Amino acid sequence: MPIRTDLAIESREMFAEEITGVETAARDSDGITITHVNIKTKEGAERIGKPIGSYVTIEIDDMTAGLGIEGRSADAVSDELKKLLSDKDTSSVLVVGLGNQYITPDAIGPKTVSKIEVTRHITREAQLGFDFEIKPVSAVAPGVLGITGIETGEIVKGVVEHVKPSLVIAIDALAARKIKRLGTTVQLSDTGISPGSGVGNNRKEISEKTLGVPVIAIGVPMVVDAATLTIDIMESVSNFVKEKTGNAVGKFGSSLSPSEYALISEALSGSGDNMIVTPNDVDAICEQATDIIADGINMALHS
């Protein structure tokens, strides 16, 4: 399951103090919270554990609430994607859906690709009937190593070398550090993607460094690991006990430092540390999330 790394906003939340070289800003709009984390220096990147670049997190109260929230969420994805694309060449775009289409929590990429409006095959002559220019957009779902026997990064690099897009948009599932963000969050970034890094299964990086063209990454948290599950449950227990008795039981959740989180992960080693958990309504979340992302991409790329 090549689910990639956790959210930048969660990495930032693990630090109570300001971090040199990292800027954070958030705004709320009709049930949607949009947070920008901009990592500008090497020092900031080392503290956060993310590459230098821009990260946008769109938090949705209930992704499966219906067409109203779906439309507003797609608009938010489109608006934020346009901002990330504003200084980039979008004359030809390749959309890549990473993941395993046969495993629902990992099917975000392939399912989104199936809903993208592909136009690269439309000839110039066929465009004469339209009163606007059609931008060449192509899409591919390269599958996973266990099915194809080929590294995903190798397939994507081969397609890029043949199709020669000016930009790649890569879509994948995420691993979260907060249960509440499962299926309620869309993250965009301009730093590329490392499939599998969220579940300790690092694959070849897909970025401008490896492909030679800018890469925009889009993802939705679909799983949590055993450490996250344990910490969140203990935090709930601690809060419940404190509410009932006035006494806190230990320190958990957002109050943990990165080193403390790592220590708990180490303590769980050999006790289900490789267990990955996903919501029971993962099918509905996957369907809605892919609609939102695909609509956002289609609106951002096509007038």
mmCIF file of N, CA and C in Angstrom, residues 44-149:
data_model
loop_
_atom_site.group_PDB
_atom_site.id
_atom_site.type_symbol
_atom_site.label_atom_id
_atom_site.label_comp_id
_atom_site.label_asym_id
_atom_site.label_seq_id
_atom_site.Cartn_x
_atom_site.Cartn_y
_atom_site.Cartn_z
ATOM 1 N N GLY A 44 13.927 25.630 8.701
ATOM 2 C CA GLY A 44 12.512 25.324 8.887
ATOM 3 C C GLY A 44 12.154 23.952 8.359
ATOM 4 N N ALA A 45 12.731 23.589 7.214
ATOM 5 C CA ALA A 45 12.458 22.279 6.616
ATOM 6 C C ALA A 45 12.945 21.154 7.523
ATOM 7 N N GLU A 46 14.106 21.349 8.154
ATOM 8 C CA GLU A 46 14.655 20.324 9.040
ATOM 9 C C GLU A 46 13.809 20.173 10.297
ATOM 10 N N ARG A 47 13.296 21.293 10.824
ATOM 11 C CA ARG A 47 12.463 21.227 12.036
ATOM 12 C C ARG A 47 11.127 20.547 11.758
ATOM 13 N N ILE A 48 10.511 20.904 10.646
ATOM 14 C CA ILE A 48 9.194 20.365 10.306
ATOM 15 C C ILE A 48 9.302 18.950 9.744
ATOM 16 N N GLY A 49 10.416 18.659 9.083
ATOM 17 C CA GLY A 49 10.570 17.366 8.449
ATOM 18 C C GLY A 49 9.924 17.284 7.088
ATOM 19 N N LYS A 50 9.815 18.453 6.426
ATOM 20 C CA LYS A 50 9.228 18.534 5.085
ATOM 21 C C LYS A 50 10.144 19.361 4.196
ATOM 22 N N PRO A 51 10.114 19.135 2.872
ATOM 23 C CA PRO A 51 10.933 19.950 1.972
ATOM 24 C C PRO A 51 10.468 21.404 1.938
ATOM 25 N N ILE A 52 11.358 22.302 1.562
ATOM 26 C CA ILE A 52 10.999 23.700 1.367
ATOM 27 C C ILE A 52 9.908 23.792 0.303
ATOM 28 N N GLY A 53 8.858 24.569 0.573
ATOM 29 C CA GLY A 53 7.776 24.714 -0.390
ATOM 30 C C GLY A 53 6.489 25.165 0.280
ATOM 31 N N SER A 54 5.416 25.157 -0.487
ATOM 32 C CA SER A 54 4.097 25.596 -0.017
ATOM 33 C C SER A 54 3.175 24.401 0.183
ATOM 34 N N TYR A 55 2.473 24.399 1.321
ATOM 35 C CA TYR A 55 1.542 23.328 1.656
ATOM 36 C C TYR A 55 0.189 23.957 2.003
ATOM 37 N N VAL A 56 -0.872 23.455 1.395
ATOM 38 C CA VAL A 56 -2.212 23.964 1.649
ATOM 39 C C VAL A 56 -3.076 22.821 2.158
ATOM 40 N N THR A 57 -3.707 23.007 3.307
ATOM 41 C CA THR A 57 -4.586 21.989 3.875
ATOM 42 C C THR A 57 -6.014 22.518 3.909
ATOM 43 N N ILE A 58 -6.910 21.806 3.250
ATOM 44 C CA ILE A 58 -8.323 22.165 3.200
ATOM 45 C C ILE A 58 -9.077 21.178 4.079
ATOM 46 N N GLU A 59 -9.582 21.665 5.221
ATOM 47 C CA GLU A 59 -10.297 20.818 6.170
ATOM 48 C C GLU A 59 -11.802 21.015 6.014
ATOM 49 N N ILE A 60 -12.507 19.895 5.829
ATOM 50 C CA ILE A 60 -13.938 19.906 5.553
ATOM 51 C C ILE A 60 -14.658 19.221 6.709
ATOM 52 N N ASP A 61 -15.699 19.863 7.248
ATOM 53 C CA ASP A 61 -16.399 19.306 8.408
ATOM 54 C C ASP A 61 -16.893 17.886 8.140
ATOM 55 N N ASP A 62 -17.545 17.686 6.993
ATOM 56 C CA ASP A 62 -18.069 16.365 6.640
ATOM 57 C C ASP A 62 -18.042 16.224 5.131
ATOM 58 N N MET A 63 -17.046 15.513 4.625
ATOM 59 C CA MET A 63 -16.863 15.391 3.181
ATOM 60 C C MET A 63 -18.021 14.672 2.505
ATOM 61 N N THR A 64 -18.763 13.849 3.272
ATOM 62 C CA THR A 64 -19.846 13.076 2.689
ATOM 63 C C THR A 64 -21.213 13.685 2.985
ATOM 64 N N ALA A 65 -21.257 14.991 3.306
ATOM 65 C CA ALA A 65 -22.513 15.630 3.715
ATOM 66 C C ALA A 65 -23.463 15.908 2.556
ATOM 67 N N GLY A 66 -22.989 15.851 1.313
ATOM 68 C CA GLY A 66 -23.885 16.076 0.180
ATOM 69 C C GLY A 66 -23.318 17.051 -0.820
ATOM 70 N N LEU A 67 -24.147 17.402 -1.804
ATOM 71 C CA LEU A 67 -23.688 18.212 -2.925
ATOM 72 C C LEU A 67 -23.245 19.606 -2.506
ATOM 73 N N GLY A 68 -23.865 20.168 -1.458
ATOM 74 C CA GLY A 68 -23.503 21.517 -1.036
ATOM 75 C C GLY A 68 -22.051 21.607 -0.629
ATOM 76 N N ILE A 69 -21.629 20.745 0.286
ATOM 77 C CA ILE A 69 -20.248 20.780 0.758
ATOM 78 C C ILE A 69 -19.308 20.298 -0.339
ATOM 79 N N GLU A 70 -19.784 19.382 -1.184
ATOM 80 C CA GLU A 70 -18.929 18.899 -2.275
ATOM 81 C C GLU A 70 -18.586 20.041 -3.229
ATOM 82 N N GLY A 71 -19.588 20.850 -3.587
ATOM 83 C CA GLY A 71 -19.351 21.968 -4.501
ATOM 84 C C GLY A 71 -18.417 23.002 -3.912
ATOM 85 N N ARG A 72 -18.621 23.358 -2.630
ATOM 86 C CA ARG A 72 -17.770 24.353 -1.979
ATOM 87 C C ARG A 72 -16.343 23.823 -1.830
ATOM 88 N N SER A 73 -16.220 22.535 -1.527
ATOM 89 C CA SER A 73 -14.897 21.931 -1.371
ATOM 90 C C SER A 73 -14.158 21.900 -2.701
ATOM 91 N N ALA A 74 -14.862 21.540 -3.780
ATOM 92 C CA ALA A 74 -14.237 21.522 -5.110
ATOM 93 C C ALA A 74 -13.790 22.917 -5.510
ATOM 94 N N ASP A 75 -14.606 23.916 -5.186
ATOM 95 C CA ASP A 75 -14.226 25.311 -5.470
ATOM 96 C C ASP A 75 -12.952 25.680 -4.715
ATOM 97 N N ALA A 76 -12.876 25.249 -3.440
ATOM 98 C CA ALA A 76 -11.696 25.557 -2.626
ATOM 99 C C ALA A 76 -10.455 24.877 -3.206
ATOM 100 N N VAL A 77 -10.577 23.612 -3.607
ATOM 101 C CA VAL A 77 -9.449 22.903 -4.222
ATOM 102 C C VAL A 77 -9.024 23.613 -5.501
ATOM 103 N N SER A 78 -10.002 24.003 -6.320
ATOM 104 C CA SER A 78 -9.704 24.697 -7.575
ATOM 105 C C SER A 78 -8.988 26.018 -7.325
ATOM 106 N N ASP A 79 -9.500 26.801 -6.389
ATOM 107 C CA ASP A 79 -8.902 28.113 -6.100
ATOM 108 C C ASP A 79 -7.462 27.970 -5.606
ATOM 109 N N GLU A 80 -7.244 27.038 -4.675
ATOM 110 C CA GLU A 80 -5.899 26.870 -4.124
ATOM 111 C C GLU A 80 -4.949 26.275 -5.160
ATOM 112 N N LEU A 81 -5.452 25.393 -6.011
ATOM 113 C CA LEU A 81 -4.616 24.819 -7.065
ATOM 114 C C LEU A 81 -4.207 25.898 -8.061
ATOM 115 N N LYS A 82 -5.132 26.785 -8.405
ATOM 116 C CA LYS A 82 -4.803 27.881 -9.321
ATOM 117 C C LYS A 82 -3.675 28.749 -8.760
ATOM 118 N N LYS A 83 -3.691 28.974 -7.448
ATOM 119 C CA LYS A 83 -2.644 29.781 -6.830
ATOM 120 C C LYS A 83 -1.288 29.084 -6.951
ATOM 121 N N LEU A 84 -1.265 27.769 -6.723
ATOM 122 C CA LEU A 84 -0.011 27.029 -6.845
ATOM 123 C C LEU A 84 0.485 26.985 -8.290
ATOM 124 N N LEU A 85 -0.456 27.084 -9.234
ATOM 125 C CA LEU A 85 -0.100 27.012 -10.657
ATOM 126 C C LEU A 85 0.193 28.377 -11.266
ATOM 127 N N SER A 86 -0.047 29.442 -10.515
ATOM 128 C CA SER A 86 0.000 30.796 -11.076
ATOM 129 C C SER A 86 1.337 31.165 -11.693
ATOM 130 N N ASP A 87 2.437 30.622 -11.149
ATOM 131 C CA ASP A 87 3.758 30.965 -11.671
ATOM 132 C C ASP A 87 4.391 29.810 -12.449
ATOM 133 N N LYS A 88 3.548 28.855 -12.885
ATOM 134 C CA LYS A 88 4.061 27.677 -13.578
ATOM 135 C C LYS A 88 3.481 27.561 -14.990
ATOM 136 N N ASP A 89 4.200 26.875 -15.844
ATOM 137 C CA ASP A 89 3.770 26.630 -17.218
ATOM 138 C C ASP A 89 2.744 25.492 -17.221
ATOM 139 N N THR A 90 1.506 25.806 -17.596
ATOM 140 C CA THR A 90 0.449 24.787 -17.628
ATOM 141 C C THR A 90 -0.022 24.522 -19.055
ATOM 142 N N SER A 91 0.870 24.718 -20.019
ATOM 143 C CA SER A 91 0.494 24.520 -21.416
ATOM 144 C C SER A 91 0.187 23.060 -21.730
ATOM 145 N N SER A 92 0.732 22.141 -20.936
ATOM 146 C CA SER A 92 0.437 20.718 -21.101
ATOM 147 C C SER A 92 0.580 20.053 -19.743
ATOM 148 N N VAL A 93 -0.472 19.395 -19.271
ATOM 149 C CA VAL A 93 -0.483 18.856 -17.910
ATOM 150 C C VAL A 93 -0.738 17.352 -17.933
ATOM 151 N N LEU A 94 0.057 16.625 -17.142
ATOM 152 C CA LEU A 94 -0.143 15.191 -16.942
ATOM 153 C C LEU A 94 -0.623 14.972 -15.508
ATOM 154 N N VAL A 95 -1.789 14.328 -15.358
ATOM 155 C CA VAL A 95 -2.327 13.996 -14.038
ATOM 156 C C VAL A 95 -2.016 12.529 -13.760
ATOM 157 N N VAL A 96 -1.367 12.267 -12.631
ATOM 158 C CA VAL A 96 -0.946 10.911 -12.276
ATOM 159 C C VAL A 96 -1.695 10.462 -11.026
ATOM 160 N N GLY A 97 -2.385 9.334 -11.133
ATOM 161 C CA GLY A 97 -3.110 8.773 -9.994
ATOM 162 C C GLY A 97 -2.330 7.632 -9.371
ATOM 163 N N LEU A 98 -1.670 7.897 -8.245
ATOM 164 C CA LEU A 98 -0.850 6.888 -7.575
ATOM 165 C C LEU A 98 -1.702 6.014 -6.665
ATOM 166 N N GLY A 99 -1.288 4.765 -6.507
ATOM 167 C CA GLY A 99 -1.994 3.894 -5.583
ATOM 168 C C GLY A 99 -2.546 2.643 -6.245
ATOM 169 N N ASN A 100 -3.212 1.831 -5.417
ATOM 170 C CA ASN A 100 -3.754 0.537 -5.834
ATOM 171 C C ASN A 100 -5.271 0.633 -5.950
ATOM 172 N N GLN A 101 -5.777 0.532 -7.150
ATOM 173 C CA GLN A 101 -7.217 0.680 -7.384
ATOM 174 C C GLN A 101 -8.041 -0.423 -6.720
ATOM 175 N N TYR A 102 -7.403 -1.536 -6.318
ATOM 176 C CA TYR A 102 -8.128 -2.661 -5.729
ATOM 177 C C TYR A 102 -8.210 -2.576 -4.209
ATOM 178 N N ILE A 103 -7.540 -1.597 -3.595
ATOM 179 C CA ILE A 103 -7.593 -1.405 -2.149
ATOM 180 C C ILE A 103 -8.180 -0.022 -1.897
ATOM 181 N N THR A 104 -9.394 0.041 -1.391
ATOM 182 C CA THR A 104 -10.125 1.310 -1.318
ATOM 183 C C THR A 104 -9.354 2.438 -0.642
ATOM 184 N N PRO A 105 -8.722 2.238 0.531
ATOM 185 C CA PRO A 105 -8.004 3.364 1.148
ATOM 186 C C PRO A 105 -6.844 3.875 0.309
ATOM 187 N N ASP A 106 -6.405 3.074 -0.655
ATOM 188 C CA ASP A 106 -5.271 3.457 -1.485
ATOM 189 C C ASP A 106 -5.693 3.780 -2.918
ATOM 190 N N ALA A 107 -7.011 3.897 -3.140
ATOM 191 C CA ALA A 107 -7.518 4.058 -4.505
ATOM 192 C C ALA A 107 -7.825 5.505 -4.875
ATOM 193 N N ILE A 108 -7.476 6.454 -4.003
ATOM 194 C CA ILE A 108 -7.763 7.865 -4.270
ATOM 195 C C ILE A 108 -7.199 8.304 -5.623
ATOM 196 N N GLY A 109 -5.942 7.965 -5.885
ATOM 197 C CA GLY A 109 -5.296 8.380 -7.137
ATOM 198 C C GLY A 109 -5.956 7.820 -8.376
ATOM 199 N N PRO A 110 -6.047 6.480 -8.504
ATOM 200 C CA PRO A 110 -6.659 5.894 -9.691
ATOM 201 C C PRO A 110 -8.110 6.321 -9.908
ATOM 202 N N LYS A 111 -8.893 6.409 -8.832
ATOM 203 C CA LYS A 111 -10.294 6.788 -8.982
ATOM 204 C C LYS A 111 -10.429 8.246 -9.432
ATOM 205 N N THR A 112 -9.552 9.121 -8.948
ATOM 206 C CA THR A 112 -9.588 10.525 -9.375
ATOM 207 C C THR A 112 -9.241 10.643 -10.850
ATOM 208 N N VAL A 113 -8.214 9.915 -11.282
ATOM 209 C CA VAL A 113 -7.791 9.962 -12.677
ATOM 210 C C VAL A 113 -8.934 9.589 -13.624
ATOM 211 N N SER A 114 -9.782 8.646 -13.201
ATOM 212 C CA SER A 114 -10.885 8.216 -14.058
ATOM 213 C C SER A 114 -11.927 9.313 -14.268
ATOM 214 N N LYS A 115 -11.855 10.383 -13.440
ATOM 215 C CA LYS A 115 -12.834 11.472 -13.531
ATOM 216 C C LYS A 115 -12.234 12.759 -14.104
ATOM 217 N N ILE A 116 -10.984 12.695 -14.524
ATOM 218 C CA ILE A 116 -10.327 13.873 -15.093
ATOM 219 C C ILE A 116 -10.747 14.062 -16.553
ATOM 220 N N GLU A 117 -10.996 15.309 -16.934
ATOM 221 C CA GLU A 117 -11.334 15.632 -18.325
ATOM 222 C C GLU A 117 -10.046 15.654 -19.142
ATOM 223 N N VAL A 118 -9.761 14.539 -19.807
ATOM 224 C CA VAL A 118 -8.539 14.456 -20.613
ATOM 225 C C VAL A 118 -8.802 15.028 -22.007
ATOM 226 N N THR A 119 -7.856 15.833 -22.502
ATOM 227 C CA THR A 119 -8.072 16.567 -23.764
ATOM 228 C C THR A 119 -6.871 16.509 -24.707
ATOM 229 N N ARG A 120 -5.801 15.834 -24.300
ATOM 230 C CA ARG A 120 -4.597 15.815 -25.138
ATOM 231 C C ARG A 120 -4.858 15.183 -26.505
ATOM 232 N N HIS A 121 -5.825 14.265 -26.561
ATOM 233 C CA HIS A 121 -6.115 13.552 -27.798
ATOM 234 C C HIS A 121 -6.998 14.344 -28.766
ATOM 235 N N ILE A 122 -7.535 15.464 -28.290
ATOM 236 C CA ILE A 122 -8.403 16.282 -29.154
ATOM 237 C C ILE A 122 -7.525 17.108 -30.087
ATOM 238 N N THR A 123 -7.665 16.898 -31.357
ATOM 239 C CA THR A 123 -6.813 17.571 -32.340
ATOM 240 C C THR A 123 -7.176 19.039 -32.469
ATOM 241 N N ARG A 124 -6.236 19.797 -33.049
ATOM 242 C CA ARG A 124 -6.468 21.227 -33.259
ATOM 243 C C ARG A 124 -7.693 21.455 -34.153
ATOM 244 N N GLU A 125 -7.891 20.583 -35.137
ATOM 245 C CA GLU A 125 -9.042 20.725 -36.028
ATOM 246 C C GLU A 125 -10.350 20.531 -35.267
ATOM 247 N N ALA A 126 -10.355 19.588 -34.349
ATOM 248 C CA ALA A 126 -11.569 19.316 -33.579
ATOM 249 C C ALA A 126 -11.906 20.459 -32.633
ATOM 250 N N GLN A 127 -10.902 21.286 -32.292
ATOM 251 C CA GLN A 127 -11.130 22.389 -31.367
ATOM 252 C C GLN A 127 -11.779 23.604 -32.032
ATOM 253 N N LEU A 128 -11.865 23.586 -33.337
ATOM 254 C CA LEU A 128 -12.377 24.756 -34.054
ATOM 255 C C LEU A 128 -13.828 25.059 -33.700
ATOM 256 N N GLY A 129 -14.576 24.055 -33.237
ATOM 257 C CA GLY A 129 -15.976 24.271 -32.888
ATOM 258 C C GLY A 129 -16.176 24.891 -31.524
ATOM 259 N N PHE A 130 -15.085 25.076 -30.767
ATOM 260 C CA PHE A 130 -15.192 25.673 -29.432
ATOM 261 C C PHE A 130 -14.788 27.135 -29.477
ATOM 262 N N ASP A 131 -15.383 27.939 -28.592
ATOM 263 C CA ASP A 131 -15.029 29.354 -28.537
ATOM 264 C C ASP A 131 -13.975 29.623 -27.463
ATOM 265 N N PHE A 132 -13.268 28.580 -27.003
ATOM 266 C CA PHE A 132 -12.182 28.749 -26.042
ATOM 267 C C PHE A 132 -11.107 27.712 -26.362
ATOM 268 N N GLU A 133 -9.896 27.995 -25.907
ATOM 269 C CA GLU A 133 -8.787 27.082 -26.167
ATOM 270 C C GLU A 133 -8.831 25.889 -25.226
ATOM 271 N N ILE A 134 -8.627 24.697 -25.775
ATOM 272 C CA ILE A 134 -8.592 23.489 -24.965
ATOM 273 C C ILE A 134 -7.142 23.175 -24.607
ATOM 274 N N LYS A 135 -6.871 23.142 -23.318
ATOM 275 C CA LYS A 135 -5.512 22.865 -22.842
ATOM 276 C C LYS A 135 -5.255 21.360 -22.869
ATOM 277 N N PRO A 136 -4.119 20.917 -23.406
ATOM 278 C CA PRO A 136 -3.827 19.481 -23.447
ATOM 279 C C PRO A 136 -3.635 18.901 -22.044
ATOM 280 N N VAL A 137 -4.543 18.021 -21.648
ATOM 281 C CA VAL A 137 -4.453 17.351 -20.352
ATOM 282 C C VAL A 137 -4.505 15.846 -20.590
ATOM 283 N N SER A 138 -3.531 15.134 -20.025
ATOM 284 C CA SER A 138 -3.513 13.676 -20.114
ATOM 285 C C SER A 138 -3.472 13.104 -18.709
ATOM 286 N N ALA A 139 -3.775 11.823 -18.583
ATOM 287 C CA ALA A 139 -3.840 11.216 -17.256
ATOM 288 C C ALA A 139 -3.407 9.756 -17.323
ATOM 289 N N VAL A 140 -2.809 9.295 -16.228
ATOM 290 C CA VAL A 140 -2.366 7.908 -16.162
ATOM 291 C C VAL A 140 -2.417 7.418 -14.723
ATOM 292 N N ALA A 141 -2.795 6.134 -14.554
ATOM 293 C CA ALA A 141 -2.745 5.474 -13.252
ATOM 294 C C ALA A 141 -1.741 4.327 -13.376
ATOM 295 N N PRO A 142 -0.492 4.510 -12.927
ATOM 296 C CA PRO A 142 0.567 3.549 -13.189
ATOM 297 C C PRO A 142 0.510 2.263 -12.373
ATOM 298 N N GLY A 143 -0.423 2.164 -11.420
ATOM 299 C CA GLY A 143 -0.483 0.969 -10.589
ATOM 300 C C GLY A 143 0.603 0.944 -9.540
ATOM 301 N N VAL A 144 0.820 -0.213 -8.947
ATOM 302 C CA VAL A 144 1.797 -0.345 -7.864
ATOM 303 C C VAL A 144 2.782 -1.462 -8.186
ATOM 304 N N LEU A 145 3.925 -1.412 -7.513
ATOM 305 C CA LEU A 145 5.009 -2.344 -7.770
ATOM 306 C C LEU A 145 4.566 -3.808 -7.640
ATOM 307 N N GLY A 146 3.732 -4.092 -6.646
ATOM 308 C CA GLY A 146 3.301 -5.468 -6.415
ATOM 309 C C GLY A 146 2.456 -6.036 -7.536
ATOM 310 N N ILE A 147 1.847 -5.169 -8.344
ATOM 311 C CA ILE A 147 1.013 -5.619 -9.461
ATOM 312 C C ILE A 147 1.768 -5.565 -10.782
ATOM 313 N N THR A 148 2.526 -4.496 -10.992
ATOM 314 C CA THR A 148 3.195 -4.299 -12.283
ATOM 315 C C THR A 148 4.614 -4.858 -12.321
ATOM 316 N N GLY A 149 5.260 -4.963 -11.153
ATOM 317 C CA GLY A 149 6.652 -5.366 -11.116
ATOM 318 C C GLY A 149 7.599 -4.250 -11.518
#
